[in-house]
């Protein structure tokens, strides 16, 4: 039996196939997210469109989405955080990392995705925002490699703590 591309540990038939084939609706935002990842991996673009919230379909780039799905090799999905999105909720969001490669280079698509239920009580992808790393700002001056080590050893930084940091 084939493992589901979404990384749930289940077989494709028991996991995302019922949602993608239309025989069932995803019961949670996470199930929808996993099935949408699997749909990209299997280039099931009709499912991607159908599970995009009707209010957002005007912005959907079908050709671009299909080109991305077809040109990528999909390596796995990580759900990093979730808020709401359970069966009784009307909305929820997930932070995820989708691992893929193109032209031999590996990438990670890191996003916070927002989901809403429609009037039909089905879950839909509503919007997504890329997650970026915050810039780290130093409180004090930068220690140069040839400066005295701040640990007080009397050695140069490059010969003391910088060597031990690696």
Short mmCIF file of C-alpha atoms in Angstrom, two decimals:
data_model
loop_
_atom_site.label_atom_id
_atom_site.label_comp_id
_atom_site.label_asym_id
_atom_site.label_seq_id
_atom_site.Cartn_x
_atom_site.Cartn_y
_atom_site.Cartn_z
CA UNK A 1 0.00 0.00 0.00
CA UNK A 2 1.18 3.49 -0.89
CA UNK A 3 1.89 5.95 1.94
CA UNK A 4 0.07 9.26 1.74
CA UNK A 5 2.32 12.13 0.58
CA UNK A 6 0.99 14.36 3.40
CA UNK A 7 3.11 12.55 5.98
CA UNK A 8 0.26 11.36 8.19
CA UNK A 9 1.68 7.82 8.26
CA UNK A 10 -1.53 6.43 6.79
CA UNK A 11 -2.03 4.97 3.35
CA UNK A 12 -3.21 7.32 0.61
CA UNK A 13 -6.50 5.39 0.33
CA UNK A 14 -7.22 5.80 4.06
CA UNK A 15 -6.01 9.40 4.32
CA UNK A 16 -6.34 12.02 1.56
CA UNK A 17 -7.87 10.06 -1.32
CA UNK A 18 -11.49 10.26 -0.04
CA UNK A 19 -11.21 14.07 0.09
CA UNK A 20 -9.47 14.50 -3.27
CA UNK A 21 -11.82 12.06 -5.01
CA UNK A 22 -14.85 13.86 -3.54
CA UNK A 23 -16.29 10.90 -1.65
CA UNK A 24 -15.83 12.76 1.68
CA UNK A 25 -15.17 16.28 2.93
CA UNK A 26 -12.20 17.12 5.12
CA UNK A 27 -13.51 17.27 8.73
CA UNK A 28 -10.83 19.70 9.99
CA UNK A 29 -8.63 22.47 8.66
CA UNK A 30 -5.60 20.22 9.15
CA UNK A 31 -7.17 17.42 7.11
CA UNK A 32 -7.88 19.94 4.37
CA UNK A 33 -4.31 21.26 4.51
CA UNK A 34 -2.88 17.75 4.28
CA UNK A 35 -5.17 16.87 1.36
CA UNK A 36 -4.26 20.08 -0.48
CA UNK A 37 -0.54 19.26 -0.08
CA UNK A 38 -1.25 15.79 -1.45
CA UNK A 39 -3.22 17.31 -4.32
CA UNK A 40 -0.19 19.43 -5.26
CA UNK A 41 2.03 16.33 -5.07
CA UNK A 42 -0.38 14.46 -7.36
CA UNK A 43 -1.16 17.49 -9.55
CA UNK A 44 -4.88 17.26 -8.71
CA UNK A 45 -5.47 20.91 -9.50
CA UNK A 46 -9.27 20.73 -9.67
CA UNK A 47 -9.24 19.85 -5.96
CA UNK A 48 -7.01 22.84 -5.18
CA UNK A 49 -9.48 25.16 -6.92
CA UNK A 50 -12.55 23.52 -5.37
CA UNK A 51 -11.11 23.81 -1.85
CA UNK A 52 -10.21 27.48 -2.27
CA UNK A 53 -12.84 29.65 -0.59
CA UNK A 54 -15.34 30.99 -3.16
CA UNK A 55 -14.53 34.59 -2.10
CA UNK A 56 -10.88 34.02 -3.01
CA UNK A 57 -11.19 32.16 -6.32
CA UNK A 58 -10.88 35.35 -8.38
CA UNK A 59 -7.21 35.58 -7.31
CA UNK A 60 -6.49 31.90 -8.04
CA UNK A 61 -3.79 31.43 -10.70
CA UNK A 62 -4.64 28.01 -12.13
CA UNK A 63 -1.81 27.97 -14.67
CA UNK A 64 0.79 29.09 -12.14
CA UNK A 65 -0.36 26.58 -9.53
CA UNK A 66 -0.31 23.74 -12.05
CA UNK A 67 3.13 24.70 -13.34
CA UNK A 68 4.48 24.77 -9.77
CA UNK A 69 2.94 21.38 -8.95
CA UNK A 70 4.22 19.74 -12.13
CA UNK A 71 7.75 21.14 -11.89
CA UNK A 72 8.23 20.15 -8.24
CA UNK A 73 9.18 16.96 -6.49
CA UNK A 74 7.36 16.86 -3.17
CA UNK A 75 9.29 15.64 -0.09
CA UNK A 76 6.93 16.13 2.83
CA UNK A 77 4.67 18.34 4.88
CA UNK A 78 5.21 19.50 8.45
CA UNK A 79 2.39 21.01 10.48
CA UNK A 80 4.25 23.38 12.81
CA UNK A 81 1.37 25.01 14.70
CA UNK A 82 -2.41 25.03 14.64
CA UNK A 83 -5.10 27.20 16.13
CA UNK A 84 -8.76 26.22 16.02
CA UNK A 85 -9.85 24.49 12.81
CA UNK A 86 -11.59 21.56 14.49
CA UNK A 87 -14.93 20.10 13.41
CA UNK A 88 -17.00 22.50 15.54
CA UNK A 89 -15.02 25.62 14.58
CA UNK A 90 -15.88 28.04 11.79
CA UNK A 91 -12.28 29.07 11.13
CA UNK A 92 -8.75 28.06 11.92
CA UNK A 93 -5.17 28.54 10.91
CA UNK A 94 -2.12 26.38 10.51
CA UNK A 95 1.56 27.11 10.19
CA UNK A 96 3.18 24.61 7.87
CA UNK A 97 6.34 23.84 5.95
CA UNK A 98 6.01 22.11 2.58
CA UNK A 99 9.30 20.58 1.42
CA UNK A 100 9.90 20.30 -2.30
CA UNK A 101 12.62 20.55 -4.93
CA UNK A 102 12.85 22.05 -8.38
CA UNK A 103 15.72 21.63 -10.82
CA UNK A 104 17.66 19.68 -8.20
CA UNK A 105 17.46 22.42 -5.52
CA UNK A 106 15.54 21.85 -2.30
CA UNK A 107 13.12 24.48 -0.97
CA UNK A 108 10.73 24.97 1.92
CA UNK A 109 7.45 26.80 1.48
CA UNK A 110 6.76 28.11 5.02
CA UNK A 111 3.33 29.66 5.44
CA UNK A 112 0.58 30.50 7.90
CA UNK A 113 -2.62 29.38 6.18
CA UNK A 114 -6.09 30.59 7.11
CA UNK A 115 -9.16 28.39 6.67
CA UNK A 116 -12.88 29.09 6.88
CA UNK A 117 -15.99 27.04 6.60
CA UNK A 118 -18.33 27.99 3.79
CA UNK A 119 -22.11 28.23 3.83
CA UNK A 120 -22.10 24.51 2.98
CA UNK A 121 -20.19 23.81 6.25
CA UNK A 122 -17.13 22.54 4.31
CA UNK A 123 -13.62 23.70 5.08
CA UNK A 124 -11.91 25.97 2.54
CA UNK A 125 -8.47 27.50 2.24
CA UNK A 126 -9.02 31.25 2.60
CA UNK A 127 -5.62 32.94 2.55
CA UNK A 128 -1.97 32.38 3.33
CA UNK A 129 0.91 34.54 4.47
CA UNK A 130 4.58 33.58 4.17
CA UNK A 131 6.38 33.18 7.47
CA UNK A 132 9.64 35.07 7.52
CA UNK A 133 12.37 35.01 10.09
CA UNK A 134 12.75 38.10 12.21
CA UNK A 135 15.94 40.12 12.03
CA UNK A 136 18.05 39.66 15.15
CA UNK A 137 19.43 42.93 16.51
CA UNK A 138 22.41 43.03 18.83
CA UNK A 139 22.10 44.85 22.13
CA UNK A 140 25.81 45.64 22.30
CA UNK A 141 28.68 46.08 19.86
CA UNK A 142 29.83 43.18 17.73
CA UNK A 143 32.90 41.32 18.98
CA UNK A 144 35.54 41.13 16.24
CA UNK A 145 37.63 38.01 15.65
CA UNK A 146 40.79 39.80 16.79
CA UNK A 147 39.21 41.51 19.82
CA UNK A 148 39.80 40.27 23.34
CA UNK A 149 37.35 37.49 24.17
CA UNK A 150 34.47 38.78 26.31
CA UNK A 151 34.75 35.72 28.56
CA UNK A 152 37.83 37.29 30.19
CA UNK A 153 40.37 34.61 29.20
CA UNK A 154 42.79 37.16 27.76
CA UNK A 155 42.85 35.33 24.42
CA UNK A 156 41.64 36.71 21.12
CA UNK A 157 37.98 35.89 20.41
CA UNK A 158 38.93 33.85 17.33
CA UNK A 159 41.17 31.61 19.46
CA UNK A 160 38.77 31.24 22.37
CA UNK A 161 34.98 31.18 22.39
CA UNK A 162 34.45 31.44 18.65
CA UNK A 163 36.27 28.10 18.21
CA UNK A 164 34.18 26.54 20.99
CA UNK A 165 30.90 27.86 19.59
CA UNK A 166 31.09 25.61 16.53
#
